[in-house]
PDB file of C-alpha atoms in Angstrom:
ATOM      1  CA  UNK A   1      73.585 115.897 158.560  1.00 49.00           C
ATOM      2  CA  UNK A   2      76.781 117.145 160.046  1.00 77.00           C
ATOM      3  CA  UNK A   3      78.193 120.573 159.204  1.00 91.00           C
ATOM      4  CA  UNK A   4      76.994 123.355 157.027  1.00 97.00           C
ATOM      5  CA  UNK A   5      80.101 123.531 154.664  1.00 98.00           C
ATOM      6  CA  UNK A   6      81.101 126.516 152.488  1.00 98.00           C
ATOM      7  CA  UNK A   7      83.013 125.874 149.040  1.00 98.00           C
ATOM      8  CA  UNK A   8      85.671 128.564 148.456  1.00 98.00           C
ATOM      9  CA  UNK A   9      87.652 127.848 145.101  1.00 98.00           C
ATOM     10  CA  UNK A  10      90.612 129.550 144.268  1.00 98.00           C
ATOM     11  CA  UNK A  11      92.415 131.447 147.774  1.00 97.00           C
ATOM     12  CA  UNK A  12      93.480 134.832 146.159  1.00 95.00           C
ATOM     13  CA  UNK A  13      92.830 138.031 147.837  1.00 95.00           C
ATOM     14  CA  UNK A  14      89.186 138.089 146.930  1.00 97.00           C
ATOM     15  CA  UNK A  15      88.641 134.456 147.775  1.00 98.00           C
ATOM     16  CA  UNK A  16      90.244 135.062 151.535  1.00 97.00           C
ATOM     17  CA  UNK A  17      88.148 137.297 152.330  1.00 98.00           C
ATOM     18  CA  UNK A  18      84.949 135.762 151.126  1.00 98.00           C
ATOM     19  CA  UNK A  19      86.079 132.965 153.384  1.00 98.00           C
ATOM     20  CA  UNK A  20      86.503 134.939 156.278  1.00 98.00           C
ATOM     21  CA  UNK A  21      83.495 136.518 156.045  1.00 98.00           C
ATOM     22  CA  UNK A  22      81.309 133.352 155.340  1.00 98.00           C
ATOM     23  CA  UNK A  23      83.671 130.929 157.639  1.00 98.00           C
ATOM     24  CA  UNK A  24      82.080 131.576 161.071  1.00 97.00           C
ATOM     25  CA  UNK A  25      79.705 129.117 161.956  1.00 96.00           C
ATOM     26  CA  UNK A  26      80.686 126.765 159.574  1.00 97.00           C
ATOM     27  CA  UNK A  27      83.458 123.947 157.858  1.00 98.00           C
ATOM     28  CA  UNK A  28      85.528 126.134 155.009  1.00 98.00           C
ATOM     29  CA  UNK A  29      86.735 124.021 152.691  1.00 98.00           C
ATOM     30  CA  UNK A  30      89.447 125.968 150.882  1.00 98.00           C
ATOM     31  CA  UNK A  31      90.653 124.662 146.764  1.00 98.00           C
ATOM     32  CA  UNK A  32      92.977 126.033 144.941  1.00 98.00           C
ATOM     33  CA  UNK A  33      95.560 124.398 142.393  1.00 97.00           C
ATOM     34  CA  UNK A  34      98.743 126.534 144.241  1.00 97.00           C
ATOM     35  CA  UNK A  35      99.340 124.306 147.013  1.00 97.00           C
ATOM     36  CA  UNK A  36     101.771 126.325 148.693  1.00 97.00           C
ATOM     37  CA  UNK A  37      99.315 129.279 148.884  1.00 97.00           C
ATOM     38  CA  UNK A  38      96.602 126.913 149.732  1.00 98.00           C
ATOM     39  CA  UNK A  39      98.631 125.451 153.053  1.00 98.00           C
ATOM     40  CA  UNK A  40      99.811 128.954 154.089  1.00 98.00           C
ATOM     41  CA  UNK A  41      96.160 130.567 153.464  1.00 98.00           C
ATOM     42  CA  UNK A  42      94.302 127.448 155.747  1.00 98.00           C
ATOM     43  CA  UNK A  43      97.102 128.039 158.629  1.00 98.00           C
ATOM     44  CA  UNK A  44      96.259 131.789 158.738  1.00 98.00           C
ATOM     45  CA  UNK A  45      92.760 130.988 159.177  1.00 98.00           C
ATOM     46  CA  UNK A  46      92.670 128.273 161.247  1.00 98.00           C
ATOM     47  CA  UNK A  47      94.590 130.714 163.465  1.00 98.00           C
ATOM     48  CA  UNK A  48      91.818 133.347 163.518  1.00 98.00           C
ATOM     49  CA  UNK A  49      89.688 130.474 164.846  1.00 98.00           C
ATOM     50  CA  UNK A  50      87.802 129.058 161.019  1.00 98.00           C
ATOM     51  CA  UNK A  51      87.255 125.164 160.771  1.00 98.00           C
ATOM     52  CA  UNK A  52      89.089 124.682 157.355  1.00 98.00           C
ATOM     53  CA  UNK A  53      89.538 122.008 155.543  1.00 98.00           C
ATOM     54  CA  UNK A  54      91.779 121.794 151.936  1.00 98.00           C
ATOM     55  CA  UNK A  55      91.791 120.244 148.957  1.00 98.00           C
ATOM     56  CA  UNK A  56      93.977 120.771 146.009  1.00 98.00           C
ATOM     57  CA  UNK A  57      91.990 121.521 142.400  1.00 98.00           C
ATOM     58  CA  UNK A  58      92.720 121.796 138.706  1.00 98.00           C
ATOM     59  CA  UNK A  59      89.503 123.507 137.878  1.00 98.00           C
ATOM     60  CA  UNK A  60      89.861 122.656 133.754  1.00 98.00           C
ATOM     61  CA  UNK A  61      90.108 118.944 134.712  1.00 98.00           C
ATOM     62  CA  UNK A  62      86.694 117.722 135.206  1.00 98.00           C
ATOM     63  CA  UNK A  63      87.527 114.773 137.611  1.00 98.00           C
ATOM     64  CA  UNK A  64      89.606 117.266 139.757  1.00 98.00           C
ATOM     65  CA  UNK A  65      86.068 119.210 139.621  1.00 98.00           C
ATOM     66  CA  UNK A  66      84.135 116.001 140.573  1.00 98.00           C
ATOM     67  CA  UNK A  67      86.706 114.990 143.213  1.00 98.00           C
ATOM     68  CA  UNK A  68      86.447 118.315 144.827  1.00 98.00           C
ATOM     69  CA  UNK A  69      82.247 118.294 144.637  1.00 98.00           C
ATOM     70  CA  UNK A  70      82.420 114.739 146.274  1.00 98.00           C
ATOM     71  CA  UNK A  71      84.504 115.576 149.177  1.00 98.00           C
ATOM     72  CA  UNK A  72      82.656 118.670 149.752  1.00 98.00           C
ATOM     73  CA  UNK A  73      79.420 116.594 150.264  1.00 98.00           C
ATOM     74  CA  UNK A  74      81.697 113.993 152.554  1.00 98.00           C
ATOM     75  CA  UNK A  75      82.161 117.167 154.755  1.00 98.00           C
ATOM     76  CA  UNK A  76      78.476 117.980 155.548  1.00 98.00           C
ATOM     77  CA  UNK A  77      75.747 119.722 154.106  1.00 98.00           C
ATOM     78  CA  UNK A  78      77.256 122.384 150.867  1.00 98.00           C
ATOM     79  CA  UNK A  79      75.435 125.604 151.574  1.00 98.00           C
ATOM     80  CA  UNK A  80      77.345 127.760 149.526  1.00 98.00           C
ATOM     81  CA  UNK A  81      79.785 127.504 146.724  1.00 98.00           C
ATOM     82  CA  UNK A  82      82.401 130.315 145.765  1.00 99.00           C
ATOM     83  CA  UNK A  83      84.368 130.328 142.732  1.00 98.00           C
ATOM     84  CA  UNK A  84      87.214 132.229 142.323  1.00 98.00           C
ATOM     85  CA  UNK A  85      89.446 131.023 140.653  1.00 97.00           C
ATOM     86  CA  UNK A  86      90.672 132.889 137.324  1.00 95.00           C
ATOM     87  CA  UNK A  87      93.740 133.759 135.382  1.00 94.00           C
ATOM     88  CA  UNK A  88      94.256 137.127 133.886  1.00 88.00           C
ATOM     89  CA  UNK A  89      95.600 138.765 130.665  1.00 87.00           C
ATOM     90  CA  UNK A  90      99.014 139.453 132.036  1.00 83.00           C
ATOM     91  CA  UNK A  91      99.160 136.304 134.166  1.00 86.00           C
ATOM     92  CA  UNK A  92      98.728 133.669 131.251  1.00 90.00           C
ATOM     93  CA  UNK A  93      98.533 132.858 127.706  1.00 91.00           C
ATOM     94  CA  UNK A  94      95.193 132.694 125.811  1.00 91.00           C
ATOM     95  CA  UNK A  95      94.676 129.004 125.673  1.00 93.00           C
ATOM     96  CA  UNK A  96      95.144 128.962 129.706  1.00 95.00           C
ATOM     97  CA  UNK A  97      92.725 131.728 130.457  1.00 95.00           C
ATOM     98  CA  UNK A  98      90.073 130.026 128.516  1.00 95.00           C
ATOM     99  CA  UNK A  99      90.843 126.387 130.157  1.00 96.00           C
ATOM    100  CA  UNK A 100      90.528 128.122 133.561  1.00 97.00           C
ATOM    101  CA  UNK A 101      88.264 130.754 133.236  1.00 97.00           C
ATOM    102  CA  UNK A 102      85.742 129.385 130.405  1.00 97.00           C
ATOM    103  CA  UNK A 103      86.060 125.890 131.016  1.00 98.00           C
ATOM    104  CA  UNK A 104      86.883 125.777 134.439  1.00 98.00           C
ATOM    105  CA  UNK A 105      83.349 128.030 135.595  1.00 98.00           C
ATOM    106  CA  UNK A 106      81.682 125.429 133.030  1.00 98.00           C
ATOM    107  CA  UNK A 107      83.080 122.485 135.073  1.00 98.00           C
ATOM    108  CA  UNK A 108      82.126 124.168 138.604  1.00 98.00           C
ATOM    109  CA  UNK A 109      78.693 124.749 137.578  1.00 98.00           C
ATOM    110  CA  UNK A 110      77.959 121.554 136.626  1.00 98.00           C
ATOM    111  CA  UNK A 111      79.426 118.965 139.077  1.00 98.00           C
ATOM    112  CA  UNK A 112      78.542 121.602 142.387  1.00 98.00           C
ATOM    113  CA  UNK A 113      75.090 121.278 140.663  1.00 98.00           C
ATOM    114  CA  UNK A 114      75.098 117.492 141.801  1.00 98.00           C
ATOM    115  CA  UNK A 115      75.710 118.342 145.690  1.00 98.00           C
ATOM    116  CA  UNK A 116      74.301 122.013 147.030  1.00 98.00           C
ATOM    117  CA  UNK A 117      72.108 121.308 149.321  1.00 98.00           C
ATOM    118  CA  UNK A 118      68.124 123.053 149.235  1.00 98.00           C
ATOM    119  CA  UNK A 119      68.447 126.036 150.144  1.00 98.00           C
ATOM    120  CA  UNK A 120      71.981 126.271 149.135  1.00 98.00           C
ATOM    121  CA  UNK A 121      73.493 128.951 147.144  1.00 98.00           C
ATOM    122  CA  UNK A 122      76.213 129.839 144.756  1.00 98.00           C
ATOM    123  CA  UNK A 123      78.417 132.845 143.199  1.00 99.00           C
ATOM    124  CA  UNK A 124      80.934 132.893 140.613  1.00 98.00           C
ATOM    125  CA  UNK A 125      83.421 135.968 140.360  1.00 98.00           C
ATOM    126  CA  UNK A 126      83.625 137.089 137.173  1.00 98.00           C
ATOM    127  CA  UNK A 127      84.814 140.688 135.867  1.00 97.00           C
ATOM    128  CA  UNK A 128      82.974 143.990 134.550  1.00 96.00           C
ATOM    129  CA  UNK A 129      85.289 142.582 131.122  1.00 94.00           C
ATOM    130  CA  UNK A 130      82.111 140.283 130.441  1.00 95.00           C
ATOM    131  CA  UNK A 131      80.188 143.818 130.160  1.00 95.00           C
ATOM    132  CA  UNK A 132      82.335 145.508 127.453  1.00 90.00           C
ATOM    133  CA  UNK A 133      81.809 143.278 124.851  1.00 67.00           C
ATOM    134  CA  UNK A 134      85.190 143.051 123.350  1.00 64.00           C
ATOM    135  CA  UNK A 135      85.050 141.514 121.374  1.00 68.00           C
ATOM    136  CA  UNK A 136      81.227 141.391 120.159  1.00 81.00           C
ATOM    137  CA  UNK A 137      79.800 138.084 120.372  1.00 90.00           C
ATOM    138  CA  UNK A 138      76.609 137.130 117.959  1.00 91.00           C
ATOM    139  CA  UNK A 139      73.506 135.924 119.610  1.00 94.00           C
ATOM    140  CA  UNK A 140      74.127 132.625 117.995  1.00 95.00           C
ATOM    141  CA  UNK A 141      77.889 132.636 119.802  1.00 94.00           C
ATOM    142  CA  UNK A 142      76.113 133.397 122.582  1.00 95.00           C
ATOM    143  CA  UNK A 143      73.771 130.761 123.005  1.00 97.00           C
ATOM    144  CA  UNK A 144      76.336 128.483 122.075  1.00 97.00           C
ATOM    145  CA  UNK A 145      78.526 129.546 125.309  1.00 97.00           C
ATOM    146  CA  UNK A 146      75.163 129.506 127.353  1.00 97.00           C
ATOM    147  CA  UNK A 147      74.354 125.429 126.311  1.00 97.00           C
ATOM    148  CA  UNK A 148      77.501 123.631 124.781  1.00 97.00           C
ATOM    149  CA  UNK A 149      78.263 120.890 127.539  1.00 97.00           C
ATOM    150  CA  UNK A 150      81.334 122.077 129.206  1.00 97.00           C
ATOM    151  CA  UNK A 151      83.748 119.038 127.644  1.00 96.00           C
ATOM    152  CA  UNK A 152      82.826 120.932 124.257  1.00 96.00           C
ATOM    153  CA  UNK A 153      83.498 124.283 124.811  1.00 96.00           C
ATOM    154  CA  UNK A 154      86.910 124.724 123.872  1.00 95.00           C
ATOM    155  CA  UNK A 155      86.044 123.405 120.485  1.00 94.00           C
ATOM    156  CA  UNK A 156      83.727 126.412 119.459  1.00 94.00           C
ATOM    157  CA  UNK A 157      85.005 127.212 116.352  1.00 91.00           C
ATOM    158  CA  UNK A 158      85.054 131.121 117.661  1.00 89.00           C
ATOM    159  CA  UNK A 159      87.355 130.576 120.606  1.00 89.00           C
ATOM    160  CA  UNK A 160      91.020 130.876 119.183  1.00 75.00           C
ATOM    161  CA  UNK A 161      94.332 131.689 120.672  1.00 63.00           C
ATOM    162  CA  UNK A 162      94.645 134.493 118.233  1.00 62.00           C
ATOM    163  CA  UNK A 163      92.035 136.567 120.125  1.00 69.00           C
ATOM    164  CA  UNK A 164      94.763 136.843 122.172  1.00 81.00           C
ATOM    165  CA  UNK A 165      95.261 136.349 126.011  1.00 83.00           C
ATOM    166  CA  UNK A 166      92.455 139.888 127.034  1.00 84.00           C
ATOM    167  CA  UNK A 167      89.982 138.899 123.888  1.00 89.00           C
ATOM    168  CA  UNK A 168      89.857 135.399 125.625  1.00 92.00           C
ATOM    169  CA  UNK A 169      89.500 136.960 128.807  1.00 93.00           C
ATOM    170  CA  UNK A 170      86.385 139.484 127.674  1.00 93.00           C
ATOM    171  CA  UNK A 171      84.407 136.400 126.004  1.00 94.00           C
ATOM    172  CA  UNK A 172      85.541 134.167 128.725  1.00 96.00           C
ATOM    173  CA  UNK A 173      84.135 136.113 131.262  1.00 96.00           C
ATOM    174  CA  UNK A 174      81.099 137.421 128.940  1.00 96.00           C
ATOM    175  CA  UNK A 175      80.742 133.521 128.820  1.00 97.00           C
ATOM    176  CA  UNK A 176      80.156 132.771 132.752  1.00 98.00           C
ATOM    177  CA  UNK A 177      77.435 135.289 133.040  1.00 98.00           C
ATOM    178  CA  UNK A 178      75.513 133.355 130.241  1.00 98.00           C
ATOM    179  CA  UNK A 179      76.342 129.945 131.962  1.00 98.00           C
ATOM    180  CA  UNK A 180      75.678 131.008 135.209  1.00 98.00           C
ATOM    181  CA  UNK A 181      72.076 132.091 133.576  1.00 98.00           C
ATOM    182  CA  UNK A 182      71.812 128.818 132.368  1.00 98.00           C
ATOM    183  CA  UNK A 183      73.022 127.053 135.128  1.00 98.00           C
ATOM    184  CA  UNK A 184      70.154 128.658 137.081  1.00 98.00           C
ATOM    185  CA  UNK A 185      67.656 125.738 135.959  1.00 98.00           C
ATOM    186  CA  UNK A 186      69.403 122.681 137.333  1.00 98.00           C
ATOM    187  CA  UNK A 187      70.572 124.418 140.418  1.00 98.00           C
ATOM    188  CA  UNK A 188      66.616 125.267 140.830  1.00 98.00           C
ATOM    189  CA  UNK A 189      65.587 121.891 140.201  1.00 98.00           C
ATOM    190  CA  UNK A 190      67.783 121.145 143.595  1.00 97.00           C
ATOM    191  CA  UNK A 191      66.271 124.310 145.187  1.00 98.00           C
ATOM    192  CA  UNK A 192      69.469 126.475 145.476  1.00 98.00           C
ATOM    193  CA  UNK A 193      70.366 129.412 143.641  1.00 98.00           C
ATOM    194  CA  UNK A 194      73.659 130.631 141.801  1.00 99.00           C
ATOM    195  CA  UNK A 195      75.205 133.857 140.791  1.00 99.00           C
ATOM    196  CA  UNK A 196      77.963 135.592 139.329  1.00 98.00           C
ATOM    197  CA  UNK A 197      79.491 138.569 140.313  1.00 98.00           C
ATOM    198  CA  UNK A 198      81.386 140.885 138.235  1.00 98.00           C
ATOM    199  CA  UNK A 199      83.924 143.066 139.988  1.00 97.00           C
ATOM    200  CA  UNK A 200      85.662 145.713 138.643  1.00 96.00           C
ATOM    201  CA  UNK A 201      89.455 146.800 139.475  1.00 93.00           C
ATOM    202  CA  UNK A 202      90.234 145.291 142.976  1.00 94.00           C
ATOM    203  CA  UNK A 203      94.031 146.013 145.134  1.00 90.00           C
ATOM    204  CA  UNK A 204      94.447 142.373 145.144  1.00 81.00           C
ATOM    205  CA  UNK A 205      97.801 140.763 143.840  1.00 79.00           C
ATOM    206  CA  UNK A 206      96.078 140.002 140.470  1.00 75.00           C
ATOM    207  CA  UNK A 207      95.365 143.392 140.216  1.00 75.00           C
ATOM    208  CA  UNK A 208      98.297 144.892 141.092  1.00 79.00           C
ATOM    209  CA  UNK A 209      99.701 143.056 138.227  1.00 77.00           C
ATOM    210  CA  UNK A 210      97.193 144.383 136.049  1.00 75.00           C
ATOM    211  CA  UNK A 211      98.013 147.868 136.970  1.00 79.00           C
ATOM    212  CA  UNK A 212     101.866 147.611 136.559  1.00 80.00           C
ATOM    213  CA  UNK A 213     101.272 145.440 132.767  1.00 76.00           C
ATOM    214  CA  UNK A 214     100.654 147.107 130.025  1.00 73.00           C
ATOM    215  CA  UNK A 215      96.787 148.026 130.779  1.00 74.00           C
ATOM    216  CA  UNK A 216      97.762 149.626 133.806  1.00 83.00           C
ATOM    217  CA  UNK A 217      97.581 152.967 132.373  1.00 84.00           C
ATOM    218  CA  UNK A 218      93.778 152.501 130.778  1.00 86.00           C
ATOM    219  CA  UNK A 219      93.062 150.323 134.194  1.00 87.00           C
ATOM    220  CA  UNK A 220      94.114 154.187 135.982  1.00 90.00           C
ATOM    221  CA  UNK A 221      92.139 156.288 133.628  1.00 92.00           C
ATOM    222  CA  UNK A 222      89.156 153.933 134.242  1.00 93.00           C
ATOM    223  CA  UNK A 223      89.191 154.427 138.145  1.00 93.00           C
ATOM    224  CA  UNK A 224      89.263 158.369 137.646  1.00 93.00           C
ATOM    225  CA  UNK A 225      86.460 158.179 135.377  1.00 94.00           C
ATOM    226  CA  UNK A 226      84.101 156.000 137.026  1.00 95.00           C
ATOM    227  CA  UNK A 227      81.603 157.644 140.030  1.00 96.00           C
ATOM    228  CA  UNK A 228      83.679 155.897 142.829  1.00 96.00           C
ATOM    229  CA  UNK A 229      87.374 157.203 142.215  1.00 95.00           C
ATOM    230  CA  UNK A 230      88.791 154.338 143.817  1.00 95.00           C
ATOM    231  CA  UNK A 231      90.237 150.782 143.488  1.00 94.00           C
ATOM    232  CA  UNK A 232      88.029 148.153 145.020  1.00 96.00           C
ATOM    233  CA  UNK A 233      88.813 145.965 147.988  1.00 96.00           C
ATOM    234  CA  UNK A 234      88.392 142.682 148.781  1.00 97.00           C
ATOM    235  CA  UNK A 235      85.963 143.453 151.210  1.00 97.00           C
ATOM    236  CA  UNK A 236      83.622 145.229 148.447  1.00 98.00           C
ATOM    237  CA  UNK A 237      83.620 141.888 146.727  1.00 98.00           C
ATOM    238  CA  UNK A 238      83.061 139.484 149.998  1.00 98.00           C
ATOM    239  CA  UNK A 239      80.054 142.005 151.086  1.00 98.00           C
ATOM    240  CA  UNK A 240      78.527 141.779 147.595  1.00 98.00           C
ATOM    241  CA  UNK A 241      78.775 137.969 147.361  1.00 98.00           C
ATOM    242  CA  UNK A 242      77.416 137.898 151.497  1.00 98.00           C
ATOM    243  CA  UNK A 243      74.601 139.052 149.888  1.00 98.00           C
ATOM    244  CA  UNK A 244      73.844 136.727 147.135  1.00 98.00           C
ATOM    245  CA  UNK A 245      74.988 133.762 149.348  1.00 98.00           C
ATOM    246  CA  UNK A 246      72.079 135.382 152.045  1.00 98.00           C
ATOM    247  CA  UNK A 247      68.568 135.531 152.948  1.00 97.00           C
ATOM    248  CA  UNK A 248      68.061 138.548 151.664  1.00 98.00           C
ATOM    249  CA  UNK A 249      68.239 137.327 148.073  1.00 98.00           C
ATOM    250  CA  UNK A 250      65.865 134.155 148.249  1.00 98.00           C
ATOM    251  CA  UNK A 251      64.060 135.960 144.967  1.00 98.00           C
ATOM    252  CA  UNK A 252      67.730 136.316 143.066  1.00 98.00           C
ATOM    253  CA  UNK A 253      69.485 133.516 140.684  1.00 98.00           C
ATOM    254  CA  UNK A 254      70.644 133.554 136.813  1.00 98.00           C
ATOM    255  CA  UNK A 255      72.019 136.988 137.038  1.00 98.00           C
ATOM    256  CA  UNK A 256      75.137 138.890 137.827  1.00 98.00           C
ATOM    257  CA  UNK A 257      75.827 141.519 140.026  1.00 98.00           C
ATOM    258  CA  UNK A 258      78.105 144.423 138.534  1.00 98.00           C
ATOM    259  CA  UNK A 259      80.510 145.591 141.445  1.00 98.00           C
ATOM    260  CA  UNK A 260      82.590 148.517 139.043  1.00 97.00           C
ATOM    261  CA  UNK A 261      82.791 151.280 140.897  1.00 97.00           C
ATOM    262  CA  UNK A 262      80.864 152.945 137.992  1.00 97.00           C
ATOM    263  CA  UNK A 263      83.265 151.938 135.139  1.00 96.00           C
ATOM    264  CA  UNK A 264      81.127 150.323 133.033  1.00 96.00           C
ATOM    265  CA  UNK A 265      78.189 152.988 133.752  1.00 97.00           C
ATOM    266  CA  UNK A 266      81.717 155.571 132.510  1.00 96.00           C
ATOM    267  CA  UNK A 267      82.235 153.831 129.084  1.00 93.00           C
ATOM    268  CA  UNK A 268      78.441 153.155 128.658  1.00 93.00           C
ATOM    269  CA  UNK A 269      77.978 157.401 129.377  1.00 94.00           C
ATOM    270  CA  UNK A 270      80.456 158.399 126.981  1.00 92.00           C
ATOM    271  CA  UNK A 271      82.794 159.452 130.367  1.00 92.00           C
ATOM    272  CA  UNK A 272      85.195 156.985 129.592  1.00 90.00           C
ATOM    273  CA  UNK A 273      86.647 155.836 126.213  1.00 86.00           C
ATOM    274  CA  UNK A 274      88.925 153.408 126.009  1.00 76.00           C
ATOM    275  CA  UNK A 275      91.359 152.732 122.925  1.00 65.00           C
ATOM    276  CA  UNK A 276      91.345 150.370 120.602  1.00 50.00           C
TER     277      UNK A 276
END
């Protein structure tokens, strides 16, 4: 069958060190649609001794989606399928967060559901924004992000560019929980599992954007409120996926994994309060 392969899209700092810690052993193939930071994230590896193997991806296109799924399966056997990839509020506009980070999970989910192997397994990175429910989404809303077919999502009448680039963010990421849920029943149907996890503020470059832009100063009061006092690593968030991707969660799928720090369990307490 050739070589167990593992599926790491999007090479930020969270996605290099999930490949790093799920590389030995087995073929990486690395995606991401920055090219340069593709090439210069697959030499580094390859010089710490990882098989890796690249592929450019425009996760809201659903043939780049498909071509990536297809050469994954050319590779070997696909064990295990990361996604990374995401924009946030002070990287991009509205209607780019929710082609990349709605529609793009959407497109993952579905066209990796064609090739992980039994046994296989799957995580999506979301963000503890998908558990703060702003803004509130109506069990009908819901249901419609769980089930619309991914080519229709972006024509919910709900999903506007005037929530504005973080309101597209909250429901976008509110939105891959409840698709990952759904997503659950294919991927069974192949015998593999998938699920999301939801970190909280991480010291990767996205986040150190986030903390200089205009939230930074809500981002800081949320760290001093919540039970860990401290930024997240990378590392947290490759340990937490090791996990899901592992034996030791054979018994696990449809659900996410909150990875906060304690922020959410803050706001939720009354600790925290965040502004309008």
């Amino acid at each position: 069958m050739g070589a167990n392969v593992v599926v790491v899209i999007g090479v930020g700092g969270m996605g290099q060190a999930i490949a790093r810690r799920q590389g030995p052993g087995r073929r990486v193939l690395l995606a991401d649609f920055n090219e340069d930071l593709l090439n210069g994230t697959a030499e580094t590896l390859r010089g710490e001794g990882h098989d890796v193997v690249t592929r450019p991806v425009d996760v809201s296109s659903r043939a780049s989606v498909a071509a990536l799924a297809d050469a994954a399966a050319e590779l070997g056997s696909v064990t295990e399928v990361v996604h990374t990839a995401g924009l946030s509020p002070v990287q991009a506009p509205a209607l780019a967060i929710l082609n990349v980070d709605l529609l793009g999970v959407a497109l993952v989910l579905e066209e990796f559901a064609r090739v992980i192997a039994p046994g296989g397994a799957g995580v999506v990175i979301s963000s503890m924004a998908g558990h703060m429910a702003a803004p509130v989404l109506d069990a009908a809303q819901e249901q419609a992000l769980a089930h619309t077919p991914a080519d229709e999502l972006l024509q919910l009448p709900f999903l506007t560019a005037e929530a504005g680039s973080a309101g597209s963010y909250g429901v976008s990421k509110r939105a891959n929980h409840l698709r990952v849920q759904a997503a659950s029943v294919p991927w069974g149907e192949r015998g593999a599992r998938i699920n999301s996890v939801s970190p909280g503020i991480i010291s990767t470059p996205m986040g150190q954007q986030e903390l200089e832009g205009e939230s930074g100063k809500g981002m800081r009061a949320m760290i001093e409120a919540s039970a860990a006092r401290r930024v997240g690593t990378p590392g947290d968030i490759a340990e937490a996926v090791a996990f899901l991707l592992g034996p030791a969660s054979t018994f696990i799928t449809g659900t996410d994994l909150l990875v906060d720090g304690g922020v959410v369990a803050a706001l939720r307490s009354g600790r925290l309060k965040l502004s309008a």
